[in-house]
Amino acid sequence: MDRAPVTELSDRAREIFRLVVESYLASGQPVGSKTLAGEGALNLSPASIRSVLADLEQAGLLAAPHTSAGRMPTEIGLRLFVDGMMQVAEPTPEERAAIERRLAEPGPIEAALEATSAVLSDLSACAGVVMVPRREPRLQQLSLVNLSPGRALAVLVGEDGGVENRVLELSEAVPPGVLETASNYITAHLAGRTLAEAAAAMKRDISSGKSALDRAASDLVERGLAIWSEDVMERPVLVIRGQANLLDESALSDIERVRSLLDDLENKQSIAQLLETARSARSTRIFIGAENRLFALSGSSVVASPYRDRDGKVVGVVGVIGPTRLNYARVVPMVDFTAQSLGKLIG
């Protein structure tokens, strides 16, 4: 169902809708006509309010979880509220100080990413997440070790000390001498280069006849490098903290939703792909429930903002993962301020 623009709602309907959404986001509970009438802000009878609530439900903006219960916003209603009615509040001085204090702690950039996700989790009572594209390592050594006929283990050692293993499927059994030759060639001639640089140099050497490799060894070198270079930029560094915050009482009463949510959080590649869509955004992006397929079943929302270096280049994405009844007015500016602070730190 397409959502109606805010301008199509009457003043009365718009005010009642706003009160329902704000009350629901604050309490997590459906809001009834008696509650709205009792607050005194509307100066309307419960019967008049019920009539408007029914119209808003008919429009797809509100829903009643039970026959006798009050109303709560649908995901369409939440989107309407966020886009056209929400009054964003600036982070409080205490929140700003907490964010800046955590990011000012000494340590490597990895520690800053950990601190960023942790402080967002603490302040929002949700899960904090930070993503930065993985830096392509420079090679120190790449070894190819025979596992079994038709299979070899490729072991990459980077200059930063990182070690990664990959199983390489071979079309046929390869003599151990060929594996050793290919390993020595990479280590002796291509060390100090990134994977992409190593692959390009290898192709130039082989095509120009400068390499002393035979065809079998050349194929192994190329495949050994390609197994990393083809996906290195698709494997971002992703830091998630505060997952336990998402297991509130409403979540624990719905075991299937909990299981779905935890499965979603384990799938870091899918989360990275979702956050990647926020990299090109000019400001903070909000994904509500089924608007993103990743969290459609668990009914979660994501607030994400890109952070930039001093040249304005997008370095990564920072954000919060929480329930759809997130306090968007508070979390959106918090995420935006954190993104700006992290960008300043990275420089």
XYZ file of C-alpha atoms in Angstrom:
347
model
C 0.000 0.000 0.000
C 1.367 3.418 -0.930
C 1.539 5.833 1.950
C -0.492 9.033 1.768
C 1.481 12.249 2.069
C 1.181 14.183 5.324
C -0.604 17.010 3.504
C -3.530 14.699 2.726
C -4.310 14.290 6.426
C -6.572 16.771 8.142
C -5.105 18.811 10.988
C -7.029 16.695 13.491
C -5.914 13.394 11.939
C -2.312 14.569 11.683
C -2.218 15.574 15.362
C -3.794 12.327 16.553
C -1.452 10.314 14.348
C 1.567 12.185 15.723
C 0.502 11.575 19.324
C -0.051 7.870 18.686
C 3.360 7.436 17.063
C 5.255 9.425 19.688
C 3.520 7.575 22.531
C 4.194 4.210 20.915
C 7.865 4.987 20.287
C 8.234 6.031 23.923
C 6.409 3.088 25.508
C 6.280 0.333 22.917
C 2.591 -0.135 23.734
C -0.499 0.432 21.547
C -2.317 3.671 22.276
C -6.073 3.812 22.872
C -8.633 6.589 22.485
C -9.188 6.881 26.247
C -5.475 7.443 26.795
C -5.372 10.161 24.146
C -8.503 11.829 25.499
C -7.207 11.654 29.057
C -4.023 13.503 28.161
C -6.123 16.586 27.403
C -4.068 17.770 24.453
C -6.798 17.113 21.888
C -9.939 18.449 23.615
C -11.903 15.684 21.892
C -14.162 12.933 23.181
C -12.984 9.303 23.057
C -15.663 8.616 20.443
C -14.340 11.356 18.146
C -10.790 10.093 18.592
C -11.864 6.505 17.857
C -13.402 7.665 14.593
C -10.136 9.297 13.490
C -8.120 6.266 14.614
C -10.357 4.065 12.466
C -9.745 6.316 9.461
C -5.989 6.206 10.027
C -6.144 2.430 10.276
C -8.143 2.284 7.063
C -5.417 4.390 5.413
C -2.810 1.820 6.442
C -1.001 4.150 8.842
C -2.110 2.498 12.093
C -2.895 -1.060 13.114
C -4.640 -2.701 16.052
C -2.707 -5.753 17.288
C -5.823 -7.016 19.116
C -9.515 -6.260 18.804
C -9.730 -4.508 22.170
C -6.270 -2.952 22.073
C -5.280 0.515 21.019
C -3.444 1.411 17.828
C 0.214 1.348 16.887
C 1.886 2.684 13.739
C 2.508 0.386 10.809
C 5.857 0.471 9.038
C 4.205 2.678 6.420
C 3.022 4.957 9.195
C 6.484 5.090 10.740
C 7.964 6.073 7.391
C 5.386 8.836 7.001
C 6.181 10.105 10.480
C 9.966 9.981 10.008
C 9.904 11.688 6.615
C 7.293 14.349 7.247
C 6.531 14.921 10.903
C 9.457 14.017 13.138
C 11.114 16.833 15.040
C 14.779 15.884 15.299
C 16.502 16.792 18.562
C 20.181 17.632 18.814
C 22.366 15.279 20.881
C 22.528 16.418 24.474
C 25.807 17.848 25.805
C 26.211 14.637 27.821
C 25.792 12.480 24.712
C 28.246 14.600 22.739
C 30.771 14.408 25.564
C 30.385 10.631 25.842
C 30.963 10.146 22.112
C 33.958 12.486 21.965
C 35.470 11.017 25.126
C 35.338 7.447 23.809
C 36.790 8.399 20.445
C 39.582 10.396 22.084
C 40.963 7.330 23.856
C 44.482 6.465 22.605
C 45.026 3.429 20.417
C 44.956 2.190 16.808
C 42.105 2.958 14.434
C 40.648 -0.489 15.099
C 40.185 0.545 18.733
C 38.360 3.682 17.578
C 35.963 1.552 15.528
C 35.322 -0.650 18.560
C 34.751 2.435 20.726
C 32.379 3.960 18.169
C 30.144 0.897 17.953
C 30.214 0.479 21.741
C 29.282 4.080 22.567
C 26.428 4.056 20.040
C 25.165 0.841 21.588
C 25.362 2.299 25.096
C 23.611 5.565 24.234
C 20.880 4.116 22.028
C 20.283 0.867 23.981
C 20.463 -0.877 20.599
C 23.267 -2.489 18.622
C 25.990 -0.165 17.344
C 27.672 -0.946 14.041
C 30.652 0.494 12.159
C 31.816 -0.551 8.700
C 34.979 0.362 6.829
C 36.110 -1.218 3.550
C 38.890 -3.674 4.182
C 42.304 -2.342 3.286
C 44.044 -4.522 0.739
C 47.100 -6.028 2.447
C 50.596 -5.989 1.027
C 52.139 -9.384 0.513
C 54.977 -10.820 2.502
C 54.533 -14.451 1.552
C 52.082 -16.711 -0.243
C 52.607 -20.446 0.128
C 50.857 -23.251 -1.709
C 50.713 -26.541 0.185
C 49.486 -29.846 -1.217
C 46.416 -31.197 0.610
C 45.279 -34.048 -1.609
C 45.083 -34.822 -5.314
C 43.244 -31.896 -6.887
C 43.379 -29.672 -3.785
C 45.943 -27.261 -2.356
C 46.002 -24.887 0.600
C 46.955 -21.285 -0.170
C 48.406 -19.466 2.852
C 48.730 -15.693 2.597
C 50.918 -13.755 5.030
C 50.622 -9.963 4.845
C 53.168 -7.372 5.867
C 50.860 -6.501 8.755
C 51.287 -10.025 10.132
C 47.802 -11.174 9.151
C 47.458 -14.780 7.998
C 44.616 -16.143 5.894
C 44.008 -19.566 4.400
C 42.055 -20.641 1.351
C 41.473 -24.063 -0.180
C 42.313 -24.033 -3.880
C 40.555 -26.570 -6.100
C 42.816 -27.870 -8.866
C 41.720 -29.469 -12.096
C 44.271 -32.246 -11.631
C 46.962 -33.436 -9.272
C 49.954 -31.076 -9.234
C 53.468 -32.264 -8.323
C 54.817 -30.782 -5.051
C 57.694 -29.216 -6.994
C 55.273 -27.071 -8.985
C 53.605 -25.820 -5.812
C 57.006 -24.922 -4.358
C 58.065 -23.137 -7.529
C 54.898 -21.069 -7.616
C 55.209 -20.195 -3.906
C 58.835 -19.132 -4.257
C 58.038 -17.019 -7.322
C 55.351 -15.058 -5.504
C 57.433 -14.532 -2.385
C 60.665 -13.589 -4.206
C 59.273 -11.411 -6.989
C 55.966 -10.017 -5.784
C 56.483 -9.334 -2.069
C 55.639 -5.802 -0.919
C 52.874 -5.323 -3.456
C 49.140 -5.391 -2.910
C 47.255 -8.336 -4.327
C 46.042 -6.295 -7.278
C 49.567 -5.003 -7.976
C 50.967 -8.521 -7.652
C 48.474 -9.948 -10.125
C 49.201 -7.165 -12.653
C 52.989 -7.619 -12.308
C 52.673 -11.356 -12.703
C 50.695 -11.012 -15.909
C 53.255 -8.579 -17.321
C 56.166 -10.897 -16.484
C 54.510 -13.960 -17.949
C 53.279 -12.230 -21.109
C 56.715 -10.704 -21.728
C 58.521 -13.999 -21.123
C 60.451 -12.643 -18.128
C 59.261 -15.310 -15.714
C 60.944 -18.693 -15.547
C 57.655 -20.404 -14.728
C 56.205 -23.203 -16.793
C 52.538 -23.208 -17.694
C 51.409 -25.236 -14.668
C 53.257 -23.005 -12.204
C 52.023 -19.847 -13.941
C 48.430 -21.032 -13.624
C 48.939 -21.743 -9.937
C 50.411 -18.293 -9.299
C 47.527 -16.605 -11.027
C 44.887 -18.650 -9.227
C 46.609 -18.295 -5.876
C 46.497 -14.497 -6.138
C 43.025 -14.320 -7.668
C 41.448 -16.237 -4.802
C 42.019 -13.148 -2.637
C 42.072 -10.248 -5.062
C 38.665 -11.122 -6.498
C 36.900 -10.618 -3.172
C 39.184 -8.526 -0.974
C 37.139 -5.348 -1.377
C 33.924 -7.284 -0.758
C 35.063 -8.294 2.729
C 34.739 -5.162 4.814
C 35.711 -4.712 8.408
C 32.439 -4.756 10.323
C 32.219 -4.147 14.067
C 28.921 -4.821 15.876
C 28.462 -4.272 19.603
C 25.454 -4.468 21.931
C 23.466 -7.259 20.284
C 22.091 -8.198 23.708
C 20.297 -4.836 23.830
C 17.964 -6.079 21.126
C 16.621 -8.912 23.258
C 14.037 -6.906 25.175
C 10.815 -8.263 26.658
C 8.883 -7.877 23.424
C 11.568 -9.785 21.530
C 11.773 -12.591 24.091
C 8.023 -13.130 23.798
C 8.493 -13.892 20.096
C 11.104 -16.646 19.808
C 10.946 -16.813 16.023
C 11.675 -13.106 15.718
C 14.607 -13.458 18.115
C 16.019 -16.350 16.106
C 15.596 -14.397 12.867
C 17.243 -11.308 14.349
C 20.256 -13.226 15.654
C 20.650 -14.961 12.293
C 20.575 -11.561 10.595
C 23.295 -10.211 12.885
C 25.483 -13.265 12.249
C 25.307 -12.605 8.508
C 27.823 -9.773 8.488
C 28.209 -9.849 4.709
C 24.511 -9.044 4.269
C 24.688 -6.288 6.891
C 27.690 -4.829 5.074
C 25.749 -4.854 1.806
C 22.879 -3.024 3.499
C 25.204 -0.414 5.005
C 26.910 -0.020 1.645
C 23.711 1.570 0.305
C 24.210 4.397 2.819
C 27.709 5.236 1.546
C 26.402 7.488 -1.212
C 23.847 9.239 1.005
C 24.304 12.939 1.735
C 22.982 12.460 5.257
C 21.700 9.789 7.596
C 19.532 7.069 6.056
C 16.769 5.210 7.833
C 15.646 1.685 6.890
C 12.419 0.609 8.602
C 11.467 -3.052 8.925
C 10.560 -4.702 5.646
C 12.015 -1.789 3.639
C 15.191 -3.857 3.723
C 14.970 -7.576 3.076
C 17.660 -8.433 5.616
C 15.578 -7.389 8.648
C 12.123 -7.918 7.139
C 11.317 -10.964 9.288
C 12.779 -9.692 12.543
C 11.072 -6.293 12.273
C 14.208 -4.254 12.907
C 15.273 -0.816 11.730
C 18.661 0.583 10.769
C 19.857 4.176 11.062
C 23.119 4.666 9.163
C 25.328 7.575 8.150
C 28.515 7.706 6.044
C 31.635 9.192 7.619
C 34.264 11.036 5.577
C 37.929 11.946 5.776
C 39.248 15.518 5.597
C 39.019 15.439 1.794
C 35.342 14.579 1.901
C 35.893 11.001 0.702
C 33.558 8.445 2.235
C 35.586 6.106 4.441
C 32.828 3.935 5.854
C 29.424 3.833 7.520
C 28.357 4.068 11.161
C 24.931 3.239 12.482
C 22.478 1.658 14.901
C 20.366 -1.483 14.555
C 17.255 -1.587 16.716
C 13.538 -2.347 16.816
C 11.170 -0.487 14.517
C 9.928 1.443 17.564
C 13.312 3.150 17.736
C 13.438 6.704 19.101
C 14.332 8.045 15.659
C 14.245 11.713 16.703
C 17.045 11.043 19.206
C 19.020 8.329 17.384
C 19.273 10.023 13.967
C 21.216 13.102 15.179
C 23.267 10.875 17.498
C 24.396 8.728 14.568
C 25.056 11.812 12.460
C 27.197 13.425 15.194
C 29.118 10.181 15.701
C 29.834 9.966 11.970
C 31.177 13.525 11.979
C 33.327 12.843 15.062
C 34.754 9.620 13.621
C 35.537 11.395 10.352
C 37.469 14.094 12.216
C 39.438 11.436 14.096
C 40.416 9.578 10.961
C 41.349 12.860 9.227
